Tab-separated table of C-alpha atoms in Angstrom:
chain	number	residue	atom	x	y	z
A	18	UNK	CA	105.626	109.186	35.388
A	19	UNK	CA	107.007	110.991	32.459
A	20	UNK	CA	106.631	110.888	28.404
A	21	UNK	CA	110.472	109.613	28.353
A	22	UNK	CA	110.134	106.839	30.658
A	23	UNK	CA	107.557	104.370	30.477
A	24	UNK	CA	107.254	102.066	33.933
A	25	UNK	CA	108.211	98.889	33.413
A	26	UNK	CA	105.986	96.450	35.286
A	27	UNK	CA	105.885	92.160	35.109
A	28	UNK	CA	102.641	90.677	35.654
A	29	UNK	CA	102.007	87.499	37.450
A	30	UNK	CA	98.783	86.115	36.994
A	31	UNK	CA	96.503	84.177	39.658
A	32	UNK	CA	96.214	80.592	40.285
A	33	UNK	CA	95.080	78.699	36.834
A	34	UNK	CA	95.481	81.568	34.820
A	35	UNK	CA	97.448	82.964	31.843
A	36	UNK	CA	98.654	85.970	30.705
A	37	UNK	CA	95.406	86.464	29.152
A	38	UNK	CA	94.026	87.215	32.644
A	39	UNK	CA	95.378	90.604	32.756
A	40	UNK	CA	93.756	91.116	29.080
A	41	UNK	CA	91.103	94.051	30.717
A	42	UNK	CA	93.729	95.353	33.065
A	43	UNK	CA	96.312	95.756	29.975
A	44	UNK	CA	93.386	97.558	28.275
A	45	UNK	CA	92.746	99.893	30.785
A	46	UNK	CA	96.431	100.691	31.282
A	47	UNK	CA	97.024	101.478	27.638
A	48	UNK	CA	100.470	102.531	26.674
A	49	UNK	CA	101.424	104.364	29.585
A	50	UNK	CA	103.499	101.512	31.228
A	51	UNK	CA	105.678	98.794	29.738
A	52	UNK	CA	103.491	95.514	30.214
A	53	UNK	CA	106.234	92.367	30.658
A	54	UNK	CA	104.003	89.162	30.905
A	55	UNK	CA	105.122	86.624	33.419
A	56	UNK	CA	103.683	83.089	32.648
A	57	UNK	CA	104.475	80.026	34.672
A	58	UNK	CA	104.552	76.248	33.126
A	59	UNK	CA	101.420	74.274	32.563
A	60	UNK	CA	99.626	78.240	31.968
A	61	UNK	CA	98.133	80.031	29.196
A	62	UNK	CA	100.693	79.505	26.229
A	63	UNK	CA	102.535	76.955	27.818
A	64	UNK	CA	100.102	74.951	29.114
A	65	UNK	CA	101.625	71.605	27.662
A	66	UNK	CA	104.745	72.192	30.004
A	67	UNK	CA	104.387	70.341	33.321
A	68	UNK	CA	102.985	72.518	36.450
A	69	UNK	CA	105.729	73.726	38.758
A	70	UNK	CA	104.884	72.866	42.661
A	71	UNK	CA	107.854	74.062	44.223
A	72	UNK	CA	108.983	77.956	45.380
A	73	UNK	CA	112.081	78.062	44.585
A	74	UNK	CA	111.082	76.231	40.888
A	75	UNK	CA	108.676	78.922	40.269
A	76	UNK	CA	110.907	81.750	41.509
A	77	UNK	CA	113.975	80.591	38.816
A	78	UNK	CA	110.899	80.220	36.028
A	79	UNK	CA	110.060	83.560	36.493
A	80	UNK	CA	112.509	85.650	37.229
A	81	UNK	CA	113.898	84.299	34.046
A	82	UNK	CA	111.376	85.845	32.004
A	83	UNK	CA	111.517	89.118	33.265
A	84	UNK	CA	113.991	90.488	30.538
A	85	UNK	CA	116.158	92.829	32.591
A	86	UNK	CA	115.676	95.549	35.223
A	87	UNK	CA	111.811	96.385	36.494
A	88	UNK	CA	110.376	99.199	38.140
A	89	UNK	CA	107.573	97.315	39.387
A	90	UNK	CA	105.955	93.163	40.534
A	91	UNK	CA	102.477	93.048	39.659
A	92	UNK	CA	101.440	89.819	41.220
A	93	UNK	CA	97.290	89.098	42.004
A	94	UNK	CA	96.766	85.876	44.421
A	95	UNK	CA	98.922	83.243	43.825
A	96	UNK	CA	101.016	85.526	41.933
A	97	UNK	CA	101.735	88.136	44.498
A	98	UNK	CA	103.558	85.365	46.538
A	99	UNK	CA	105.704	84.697	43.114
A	100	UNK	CA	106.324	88.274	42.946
A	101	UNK	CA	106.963	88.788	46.256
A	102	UNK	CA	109.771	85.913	45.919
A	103	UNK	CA	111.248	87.120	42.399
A	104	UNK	CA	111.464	90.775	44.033
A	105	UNK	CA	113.747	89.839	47.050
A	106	UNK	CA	116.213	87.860	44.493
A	107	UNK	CA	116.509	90.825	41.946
A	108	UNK	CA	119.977	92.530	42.249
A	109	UNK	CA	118.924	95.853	40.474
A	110	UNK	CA	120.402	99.598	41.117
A	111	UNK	CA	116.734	100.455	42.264
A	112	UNK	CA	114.480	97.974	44.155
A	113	UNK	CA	111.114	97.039	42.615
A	114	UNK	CA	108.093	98.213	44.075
A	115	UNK	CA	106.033	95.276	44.316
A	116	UNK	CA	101.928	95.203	43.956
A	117	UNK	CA	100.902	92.309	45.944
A	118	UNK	CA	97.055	92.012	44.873
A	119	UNK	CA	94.270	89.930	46.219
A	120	UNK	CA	96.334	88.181	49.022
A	121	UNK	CA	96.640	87.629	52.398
A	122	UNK	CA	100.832	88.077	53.362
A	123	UNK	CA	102.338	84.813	53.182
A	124	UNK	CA	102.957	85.289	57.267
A	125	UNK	CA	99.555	85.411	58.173
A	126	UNK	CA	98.293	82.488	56.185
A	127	UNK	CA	97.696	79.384	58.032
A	128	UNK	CA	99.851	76.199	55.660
A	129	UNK	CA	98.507	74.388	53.148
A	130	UNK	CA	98.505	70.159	54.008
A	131	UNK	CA	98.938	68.264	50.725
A	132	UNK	CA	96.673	65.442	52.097
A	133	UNK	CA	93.915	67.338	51.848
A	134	UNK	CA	94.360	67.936	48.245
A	135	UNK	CA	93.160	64.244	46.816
A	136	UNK	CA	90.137	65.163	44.568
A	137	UNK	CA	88.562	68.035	42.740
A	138	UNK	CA	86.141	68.783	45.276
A	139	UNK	CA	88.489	68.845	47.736
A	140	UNK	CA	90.820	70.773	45.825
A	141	UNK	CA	88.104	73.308	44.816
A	142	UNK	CA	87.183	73.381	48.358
A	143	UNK	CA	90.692	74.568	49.424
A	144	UNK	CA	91.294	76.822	46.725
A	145	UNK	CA	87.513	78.515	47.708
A	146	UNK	CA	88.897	79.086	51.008
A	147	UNK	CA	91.713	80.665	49.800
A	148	UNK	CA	89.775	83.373	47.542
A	149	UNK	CA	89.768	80.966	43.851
A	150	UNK	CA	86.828	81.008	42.016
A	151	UNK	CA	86.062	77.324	39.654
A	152	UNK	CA	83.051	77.307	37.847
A	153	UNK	CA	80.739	74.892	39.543
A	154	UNK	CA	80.169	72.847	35.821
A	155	UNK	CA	83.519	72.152	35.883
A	156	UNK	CA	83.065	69.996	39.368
A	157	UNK	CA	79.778	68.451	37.964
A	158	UNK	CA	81.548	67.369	34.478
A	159	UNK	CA	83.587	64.375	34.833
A	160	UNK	CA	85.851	65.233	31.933
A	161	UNK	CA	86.137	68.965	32.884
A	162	UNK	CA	87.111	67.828	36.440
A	163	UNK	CA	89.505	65.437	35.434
A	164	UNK	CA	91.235	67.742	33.000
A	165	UNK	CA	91.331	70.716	35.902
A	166	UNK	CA	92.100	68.711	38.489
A	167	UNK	CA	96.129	68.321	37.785
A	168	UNK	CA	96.491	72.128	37.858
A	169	UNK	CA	94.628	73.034	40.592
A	170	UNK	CA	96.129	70.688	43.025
A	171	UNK	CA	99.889	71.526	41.638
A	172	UNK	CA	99.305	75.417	41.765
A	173	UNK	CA	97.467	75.078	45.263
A	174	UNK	CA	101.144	72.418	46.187
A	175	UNK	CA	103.159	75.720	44.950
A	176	UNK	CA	101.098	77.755	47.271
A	177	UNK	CA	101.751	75.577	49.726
A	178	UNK	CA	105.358	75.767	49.136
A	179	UNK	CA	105.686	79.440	49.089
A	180	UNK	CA	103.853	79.343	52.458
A	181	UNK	CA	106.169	76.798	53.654
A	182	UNK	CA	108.997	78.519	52.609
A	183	UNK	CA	108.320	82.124	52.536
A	184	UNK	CA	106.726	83.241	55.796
A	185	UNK	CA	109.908	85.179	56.324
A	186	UNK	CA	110.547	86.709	52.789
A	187	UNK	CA	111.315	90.194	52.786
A	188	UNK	CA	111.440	92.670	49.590
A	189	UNK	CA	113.508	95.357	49.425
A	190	UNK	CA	111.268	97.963	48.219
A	191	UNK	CA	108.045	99.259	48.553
A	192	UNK	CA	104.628	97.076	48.916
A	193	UNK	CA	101.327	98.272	47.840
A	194	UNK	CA	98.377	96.165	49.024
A	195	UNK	CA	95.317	96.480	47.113
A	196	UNK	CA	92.496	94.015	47.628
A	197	UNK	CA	88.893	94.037	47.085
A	198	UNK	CA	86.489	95.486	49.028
A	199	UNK	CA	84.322	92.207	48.523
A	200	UNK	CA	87.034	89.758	49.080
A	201	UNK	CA	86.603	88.177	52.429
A	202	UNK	CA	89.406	85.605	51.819
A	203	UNK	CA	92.170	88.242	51.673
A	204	UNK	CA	92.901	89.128	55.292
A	205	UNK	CA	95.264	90.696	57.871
A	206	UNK	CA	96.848	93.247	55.092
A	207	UNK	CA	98.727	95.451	57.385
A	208	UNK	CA	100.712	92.210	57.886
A	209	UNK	CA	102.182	92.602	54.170
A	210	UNK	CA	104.078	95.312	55.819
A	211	UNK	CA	106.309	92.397	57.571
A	212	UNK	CA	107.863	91.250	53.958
A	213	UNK	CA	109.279	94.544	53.358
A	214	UNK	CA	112.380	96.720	54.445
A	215	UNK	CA	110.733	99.847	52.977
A	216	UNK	CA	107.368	100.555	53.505
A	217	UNK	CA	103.396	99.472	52.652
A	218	UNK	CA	99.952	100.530	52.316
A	219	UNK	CA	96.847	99.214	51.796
A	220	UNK	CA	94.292	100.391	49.407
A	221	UNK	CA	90.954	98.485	48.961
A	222	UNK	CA	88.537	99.243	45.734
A	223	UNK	CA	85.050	98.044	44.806
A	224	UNK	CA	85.196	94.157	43.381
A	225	UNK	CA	86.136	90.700	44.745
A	226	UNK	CA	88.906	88.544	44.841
A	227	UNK	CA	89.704	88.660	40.748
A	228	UNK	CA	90.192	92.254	41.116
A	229	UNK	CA	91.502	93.459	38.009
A	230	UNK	CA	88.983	90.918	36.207
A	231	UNK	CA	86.023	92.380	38.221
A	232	UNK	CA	87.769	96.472	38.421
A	233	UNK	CA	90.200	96.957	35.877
A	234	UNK	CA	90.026	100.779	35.430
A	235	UNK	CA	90.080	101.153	39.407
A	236	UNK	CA	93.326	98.587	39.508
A	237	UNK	CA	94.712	100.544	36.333
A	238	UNK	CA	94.528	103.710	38.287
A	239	UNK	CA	95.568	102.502	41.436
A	240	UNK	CA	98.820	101.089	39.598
A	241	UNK	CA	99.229	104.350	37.977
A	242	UNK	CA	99.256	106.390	40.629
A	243	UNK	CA	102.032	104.528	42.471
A	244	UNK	CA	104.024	106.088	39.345
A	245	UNK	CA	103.182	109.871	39.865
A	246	UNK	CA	102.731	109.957	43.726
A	247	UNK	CA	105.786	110.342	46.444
A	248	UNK	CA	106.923	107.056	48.175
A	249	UNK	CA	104.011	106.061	50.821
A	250	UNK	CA	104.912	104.787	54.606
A	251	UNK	CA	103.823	101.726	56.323
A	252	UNK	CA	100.303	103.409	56.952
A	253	UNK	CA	97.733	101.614	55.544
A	254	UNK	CA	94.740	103.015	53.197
A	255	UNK	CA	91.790	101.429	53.905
């Protein structure tokens, strides 16, 4: 990483979040990378646009915003399977290096039945298994649930859909895994090295599955150093 070029790097945030998300992370990585915010329909400033549930949707949405060649996908939960998606459809001189954060590989994860997304507990319940975090007032309020209901259940339906439809999907640069060391609902991350044709490692750092919410400085770092340090193999850091 030098003083002439800055790193550019698009953030996709986790399931029900906005941009804001990333507001500690941005902190902690100051001015030493270009931040370009990636923010999906029904999210954070455009929450009165309707949810998308489909991949390929999603993948169009964001690539869209990215506003020309990146150097890196930043993508946390739901988000690292958008990122993961937008990176194999860039057509760039230099592949992105993709950060897939706070997921298990879309190859590993068992799919997601729509039927068993009909309420908000069952829709928290789900989205539990799969690492989310909902406040438990906002299950016990009836007009909290019914206003977080819709987006749950369409951004666990475009999980579902990336699952569906991207067990296969391979980038074309490097991955680097990082997960928490708390987070028992990211598994199998050696298996991330299956959607690449370059290579991946695995790093793991103190906080759970909102890891740049619960560890920005250590996340910060971690994305820093994938700036400064020589191109890693498939062997993972644990």
């Amino acid at each position: 990483m030098t003083q002439e070029h800055r790193p550019v790097v698009a953030f996709v945030p986790p399931s029900c979040c906005g941009i804001g998300y990333f507001r500690p992370l941005r902190r902690a990585l100051g001015d030493r990378i270009e931040f370009r915010p990636v923010e999906l329909p029904g999210h954070g400033r455009r929450f009165e646009e309707p949810c998308l549930v489909t991949a390929d949707d999603a993948v169009r949405d964001a690539a869209g915003q990215l506003g020309g060649p990146v150097d890196a996908l930043y993508g946390e939960s739901l988000g690292a399977y958008v990122a993961l998606a937008v990176a194999a459809t860039l057509r760039q001189p230099r592949p992105p290096l993709l950060f897939a954060v706070s997921n298990s590989p879309p190859s590993a994860r068992e799919r997601l039945d729509p039927a068993e997304v009909t309420s908000i507990e069952s829709a928290v319940a789900v989205l539990t298994g799969m690492g989310g975090e909902i406040p438990a007032e906002v299950v016990a309020d009836p007009v909290l649930a019914a206003g977080a209901f819709p987006l749950i259940r369409d951004d666990l339906l475009l999980s579902g859909s990336f699952l569906a439809g991207h067990r296969d999907t391979r980038s074309p640069g490097d991955i680097r895994v990082i997960a928490g060391l708390d987070d028992t609902a990211s598994s199998d991350l050696t298996a991330w090295s299956r959607h690449t044709e370059a290579g991946c490692s695995v790093l793991r750092l103190p906080g759970g599955h909102l890891l740049s919410a619960a560890n920005p400085s250590g996340v910060a770092q971690a994305v820093l150093a994938a700036f400064s340090s020589p191109t890693t193999d498939a062997s993972p850091q644990v």
